[in-house]
């Protein structure tokens, strides 16, 4: 995040000093100061607190410095996310973040009322949608082939929920795109390539061509939620 560099310079401290304050190395701070850096939520919280900000305020400073000016309109909540209007019809969305260690709790929460997710992550989006947004931390490198489309281990992806039944309608525009699949026993990120009408299964493809990552079919009955990946932070 560029804003970390700006705040650090205003406070007149070095990267090494900031690293010591939050308990990470100089190299880690250098990585954190890059655009779209994927910063673990516990360290992002420490950084925000060090500069006297909330995580949402940290993201607001970031988008302002990147030229996505905050319009001063009141933020609003929709489907569990907080939206901050920006210029040119854009929004900063602070969406619930599902960390890897929270995946089982998230799945259980789908059948319970009132269970709150304490984490959020921010993305700038170009349009509003009626469906819920969620951010997921990726586990593993099955979607990492080193290309621009790669989604590596520990990346954050912003997903827009869609009805899983729509995948069975044969719409060609759905395929060859990454999705988050929330299943009874796991949450996975895969590229979907088609639908098998006979078995009522979706065809899941791994970008990583290593032999340990095999493509497979997954029954829609095993899927609780489907999120189309609309943005990512590496």
Short mmCIF file of C-alpha atoms in Angstrom, two decimals:
data_model
loop_
_atom_site.label_atom_id
_atom_site.label_comp_id
_atom_site.label_asym_id
_atom_site.label_seq_id
_atom_site.Cartn_x
_atom_site.Cartn_y
_atom_site.Cartn_z
CA UNK A 1 0.00 0.00 0.00
CA UNK A 2 1.47 3.32 -1.10
CA UNK A 3 -0.17 5.07 1.84
CA UNK A 4 2.09 3.22 4.30
CA UNK A 5 5.11 4.86 2.69
CA UNK A 6 3.42 8.28 2.80
CA UNK A 7 2.40 7.93 6.45
CA UNK A 8 5.84 6.63 7.38
CA UNK A 9 7.56 9.58 5.73
CA UNK A 10 5.22 12.07 7.42
CA UNK A 11 6.12 10.48 10.73
CA UNK A 12 9.80 10.70 9.73
CA UNK A 13 10.65 7.07 10.45
CA UNK A 14 12.56 4.54 8.37
CA UNK A 15 11.29 1.26 7.00
CA UNK A 16 13.45 -0.56 9.55
CA UNK A 17 11.93 1.43 12.41
CA UNK A 18 8.40 0.72 11.26
CA UNK A 19 9.27 -2.95 10.92
CA UNK A 20 10.48 -3.06 14.52
CA UNK A 21 7.30 -1.36 15.72
CA UNK A 22 5.03 -4.01 14.21
CA UNK A 23 7.41 -6.95 14.48
CA UNK A 24 8.39 -7.65 10.86
CA UNK A 25 11.56 -7.38 8.79
CA UNK A 26 12.76 -4.52 6.60
CA UNK A 27 12.08 -6.64 3.51
CA UNK A 28 8.50 -7.21 4.65
CA UNK A 29 7.88 -3.47 5.02
CA UNK A 30 9.31 -2.93 1.54
CA UNK A 31 6.78 -5.43 0.20
CA UNK A 32 3.93 -3.87 2.19
CA UNK A 33 4.60 -0.47 0.61
CA UNK A 34 3.92 -1.77 -2.89
CA UNK A 35 0.61 -1.27 -4.66
CA UNK A 36 -1.94 -4.04 -4.02
CA UNK A 37 0.26 -5.60 -1.34
CA UNK A 38 -1.37 -8.53 0.44
CA UNK A 39 -0.84 -7.67 4.11
CA UNK A 40 -1.91 -10.18 6.79
CA UNK A 41 -4.82 -8.74 8.72
CA UNK A 42 -3.01 -8.85 12.07
CA UNK A 43 -0.13 -6.77 10.68
CA UNK A 44 -2.47 -4.42 8.84
CA UNK A 45 -4.23 -3.83 12.16
CA UNK A 46 -0.90 -3.07 13.85
CA UNK A 47 0.06 -0.62 11.09
CA UNK A 48 -3.29 1.17 11.25
CA UNK A 49 -3.11 1.43 15.04
CA UNK A 50 0.48 2.69 14.89
CA UNK A 51 -0.63 5.59 12.69
CA UNK A 52 -3.77 6.20 14.75
CA UNK A 53 -6.18 4.96 12.08
CA UNK A 54 -8.75 2.25 11.59
CA UNK A 55 -8.25 -0.24 8.76
CA UNK A 56 -11.09 1.43 6.82
CA UNK A 57 -9.40 4.83 7.21
CA UNK A 58 -6.13 3.33 6.02
CA UNK A 59 -7.85 2.14 2.85
CA UNK A 60 -9.52 5.54 2.42
CA UNK A 61 -6.13 7.26 2.56
CA UNK A 62 -4.85 4.73 0.03
CA UNK A 63 -7.54 5.38 -2.57
CA UNK A 64 -7.21 9.15 -2.12
CA UNK A 65 -3.47 8.98 -2.76
CA UNK A 66 -4.08 6.80 -5.82
CA UNK A 67 -6.32 9.46 -7.35
CA UNK A 68 -9.61 7.79 -6.45
CA UNK A 69 -10.86 10.78 -4.48
CA UNK A 70 -13.37 10.24 -1.71
CA UNK A 71 -16.49 12.28 -2.47
CA UNK A 72 -17.33 12.92 1.22
CA UNK A 73 -20.69 11.26 0.70
CA UNK A 74 -21.90 9.15 3.57
CA UNK A 75 -20.82 5.51 3.49
CA UNK A 76 -23.58 2.94 3.50
CA UNK A 77 -23.95 -0.72 4.39
CA UNK A 78 -25.28 -3.32 2.00
CA UNK A 79 -25.29 -7.12 2.29
CA UNK A 80 -22.77 -7.05 5.14
CA UNK A 81 -20.25 -4.74 3.42
CA UNK A 82 -19.59 -1.03 3.89
CA UNK A 83 -19.37 1.10 0.74
CA UNK A 84 -17.55 4.45 0.55
CA UNK A 85 -18.51 6.47 -2.57
CA UNK A 86 -15.55 7.70 -4.61
CA UNK A 87 -15.34 9.98 -7.63
CA UNK A 88 -16.36 8.81 -11.11
CA UNK A 89 -18.92 6.32 -9.83
CA UNK A 90 -16.42 4.11 -8.03
CA UNK A 91 -16.64 2.74 -4.50
CA UNK A 92 -14.31 1.50 -1.81
CA UNK A 93 -15.94 -1.65 -0.46
CA UNK A 94 -14.94 -2.94 2.96
CA UNK A 95 -16.15 -6.52 2.73
CA UNK A 96 -16.07 -9.37 5.27
CA UNK A 97 -12.76 -11.21 5.02
CA UNK A 98 -12.62 -15.00 5.35
CA UNK A 99 -9.09 -15.91 6.40
CA UNK A 100 -7.84 -19.46 5.88
CA UNK A 101 -8.03 -20.18 9.60
CA UNK A 102 -11.63 -18.92 9.63
CA UNK A 103 -12.90 -21.04 6.75
CA UNK A 104 -14.49 -23.74 8.91
CA UNK A 105 -16.14 -21.10 11.10
CA UNK A 106 -17.45 -19.35 8.02
CA UNK A 107 -19.02 -22.55 6.66
CA UNK A 108 -20.65 -23.22 10.04
CA UNK A 109 -21.91 -19.64 10.19
CA UNK A 110 -23.99 -20.19 7.06
CA UNK A 111 -26.39 -22.31 9.10
CA UNK A 112 -26.35 -20.04 12.16
CA UNK A 113 -27.81 -16.63 12.80
CA UNK A 114 -25.82 -13.79 14.31
CA UNK A 115 -22.29 -15.14 13.93
CA UNK A 116 -20.08 -12.16 13.06
CA UNK A 117 -16.86 -12.14 11.05
CA UNK A 118 -14.42 -9.75 12.79
CA UNK A 119 -12.22 -9.16 9.72
CA UNK A 120 -12.59 -6.91 6.68
CA UNK A 121 -10.56 -6.06 3.58
CA UNK A 122 -10.92 -3.22 1.10
CA UNK A 123 -11.16 -3.11 -2.69
CA UNK A 124 -12.02 -0.32 -5.13
CA UNK A 125 -14.85 -1.41 -7.43
CA UNK A 126 -16.41 0.16 -10.52
CA UNK A 127 -20.06 -0.69 -9.93
CA UNK A 128 -22.58 -1.68 -7.28
CA UNK A 129 -24.30 -5.04 -7.33
CA UNK A 130 -27.26 -6.43 -5.44
CA UNK A 131 -25.37 -9.59 -4.52
CA UNK A 132 -23.10 -9.84 -1.44
CA UNK A 133 -19.34 -9.26 -1.63
CA UNK A 134 -16.91 -11.39 0.34
CA UNK A 135 -13.11 -11.46 0.46
CA UNK A 136 -11.34 -14.82 0.72
CA UNK A 137 -7.73 -15.62 1.54
CA UNK A 138 -6.41 -18.23 -0.88
CA UNK A 139 -4.81 -21.40 0.43
CA UNK A 140 -2.32 -23.26 -1.77
CA UNK A 141 -0.87 -22.72 -5.23
CA UNK A 142 -3.24 -24.74 -7.41
CA UNK A 143 -4.21 -21.50 -9.19
CA UNK A 144 -0.66 -20.17 -9.50
CA UNK A 145 0.92 -20.70 -12.91
CA UNK A 146 3.05 -17.55 -12.80
CA UNK A 147 0.87 -15.74 -15.34
CA UNK A 148 -1.04 -12.48 -14.96
CA UNK A 149 -4.15 -14.55 -14.22
CA UNK A 150 -2.43 -16.44 -11.40
CA UNK A 151 -3.94 -16.42 -7.91
CA UNK A 152 -1.13 -17.49 -5.58
CA UNK A 153 -1.14 -18.77 -2.04
CA UNK A 154 -2.16 -16.12 0.53
CA UNK A 155 -3.66 -13.80 -2.08
CA UNK A 156 -6.91 -12.00 -1.21
CA UNK A 157 -9.72 -12.19 -3.77
CA UNK A 158 -12.95 -10.21 -3.85
CA UNK A 159 -15.89 -12.40 -4.76
CA UNK A 160 -19.40 -11.47 -5.84
CA UNK A 161 -21.95 -14.10 -4.87
CA UNK A 162 -24.09 -15.73 -7.54
CA UNK A 163 -26.74 -18.44 -7.43
CA UNK A 164 -25.10 -21.80 -7.90
CA UNK A 165 -28.06 -23.02 -9.96
CA UNK A 166 -27.17 -20.50 -12.67
CA UNK A 167 -24.05 -22.54 -13.47
CA UNK A 168 -26.26 -25.32 -14.79
CA UNK A 169 -27.97 -23.17 -17.39
CA UNK A 170 -25.24 -23.49 -19.99
CA UNK A 171 -24.28 -19.81 -20.20
CA UNK A 172 -20.93 -19.77 -22.01
CA UNK A 173 -19.93 -16.47 -20.39
CA UNK A 174 -19.55 -18.25 -17.04
CA UNK A 175 -16.66 -20.45 -18.09
CA UNK A 176 -12.88 -20.06 -18.02
CA UNK A 177 -13.08 -17.63 -15.12
CA UNK A 178 -12.01 -18.02 -11.47
CA UNK A 179 -14.55 -18.69 -8.75
CA UNK A 180 -14.62 -19.30 -5.03
CA UNK A 181 -16.58 -22.44 -4.16
CA UNK A 182 -17.79 -22.74 -0.58
CA UNK A 183 -18.38 -26.43 0.11
CA UNK A 184 -19.46 -28.35 3.19
CA UNK A 185 -15.88 -29.34 4.05
CA UNK A 186 -13.68 -26.73 2.34
CA UNK A 187 -13.43 -23.45 0.47
CA UNK A 188 -11.56 -23.61 -2.83
CA UNK A 189 -10.63 -21.32 -5.71
CA UNK A 190 -10.87 -22.86 -9.19
CA UNK A 191 -11.35 -21.89 -12.79
CA UNK A 192 -14.66 -23.31 -13.98
CA UNK A 193 -14.67 -24.65 -17.52
CA UNK A 194 -18.11 -26.19 -17.96
CA UNK A 195 -21.09 -28.07 -16.56
CA UNK A 196 -21.81 -31.78 -16.88
CA UNK A 197 -25.59 -31.98 -17.18
CA UNK A 198 -25.66 -35.74 -16.76
CA UNK A 199 -23.90 -35.75 -13.39
CA UNK A 200 -24.94 -32.19 -12.48
CA UNK A 201 -21.33 -31.34 -11.78
CA UNK A 202 -19.13 -28.34 -12.48
CA UNK A 203 -15.76 -28.89 -14.14
CA UNK A 204 -12.94 -27.44 -12.04
CA UNK A 205 -9.60 -26.52 -13.58
CA UNK A 206 -6.28 -25.70 -11.88
CA UNK A 207 -4.02 -23.15 -13.55
CA UNK A 208 -0.97 -24.82 -12.03
CA UNK A 209 0.04 -27.67 -14.37
CA UNK A 210 2.05 -29.54 -11.74
CA UNK A 211 0.98 -33.23 -11.53
CA UNK A 212 -0.15 -32.78 -7.93
CA UNK A 213 -2.96 -30.50 -9.11
CA UNK A 214 -5.48 -32.53 -11.08
CA UNK A 215 -8.65 -31.16 -12.66
CA UNK A 216 -11.87 -32.65 -11.35
CA UNK A 217 -15.66 -32.47 -11.37
CA UNK A 218 -17.60 -31.27 -8.34
CA UNK A 219 -21.26 -31.97 -7.78
CA UNK A 220 -23.38 -28.87 -7.30
CA UNK A 221 -24.95 -30.64 -4.32
CA UNK A 222 -21.62 -30.30 -2.50
CA UNK A 223 -21.50 -26.53 -3.04
CA UNK A 224 -23.08 -24.13 -0.56
CA UNK A 225 -22.08 -20.83 -2.17
CA UNK A 226 -20.45 -19.62 -5.38
CA UNK A 227 -18.55 -16.34 -5.70
CA UNK A 228 -17.24 -14.99 -8.97
CA UNK A 229 -13.75 -13.53 -8.45
CA UNK A 230 -13.86 -9.89 -9.53
CA UNK A 231 -10.57 -8.57 -8.09
CA UNK A 232 -7.46 -9.80 -6.34
CA UNK A 233 -4.68 -8.51 -4.10
CA UNK A 234 -1.36 -10.36 -4.28
#
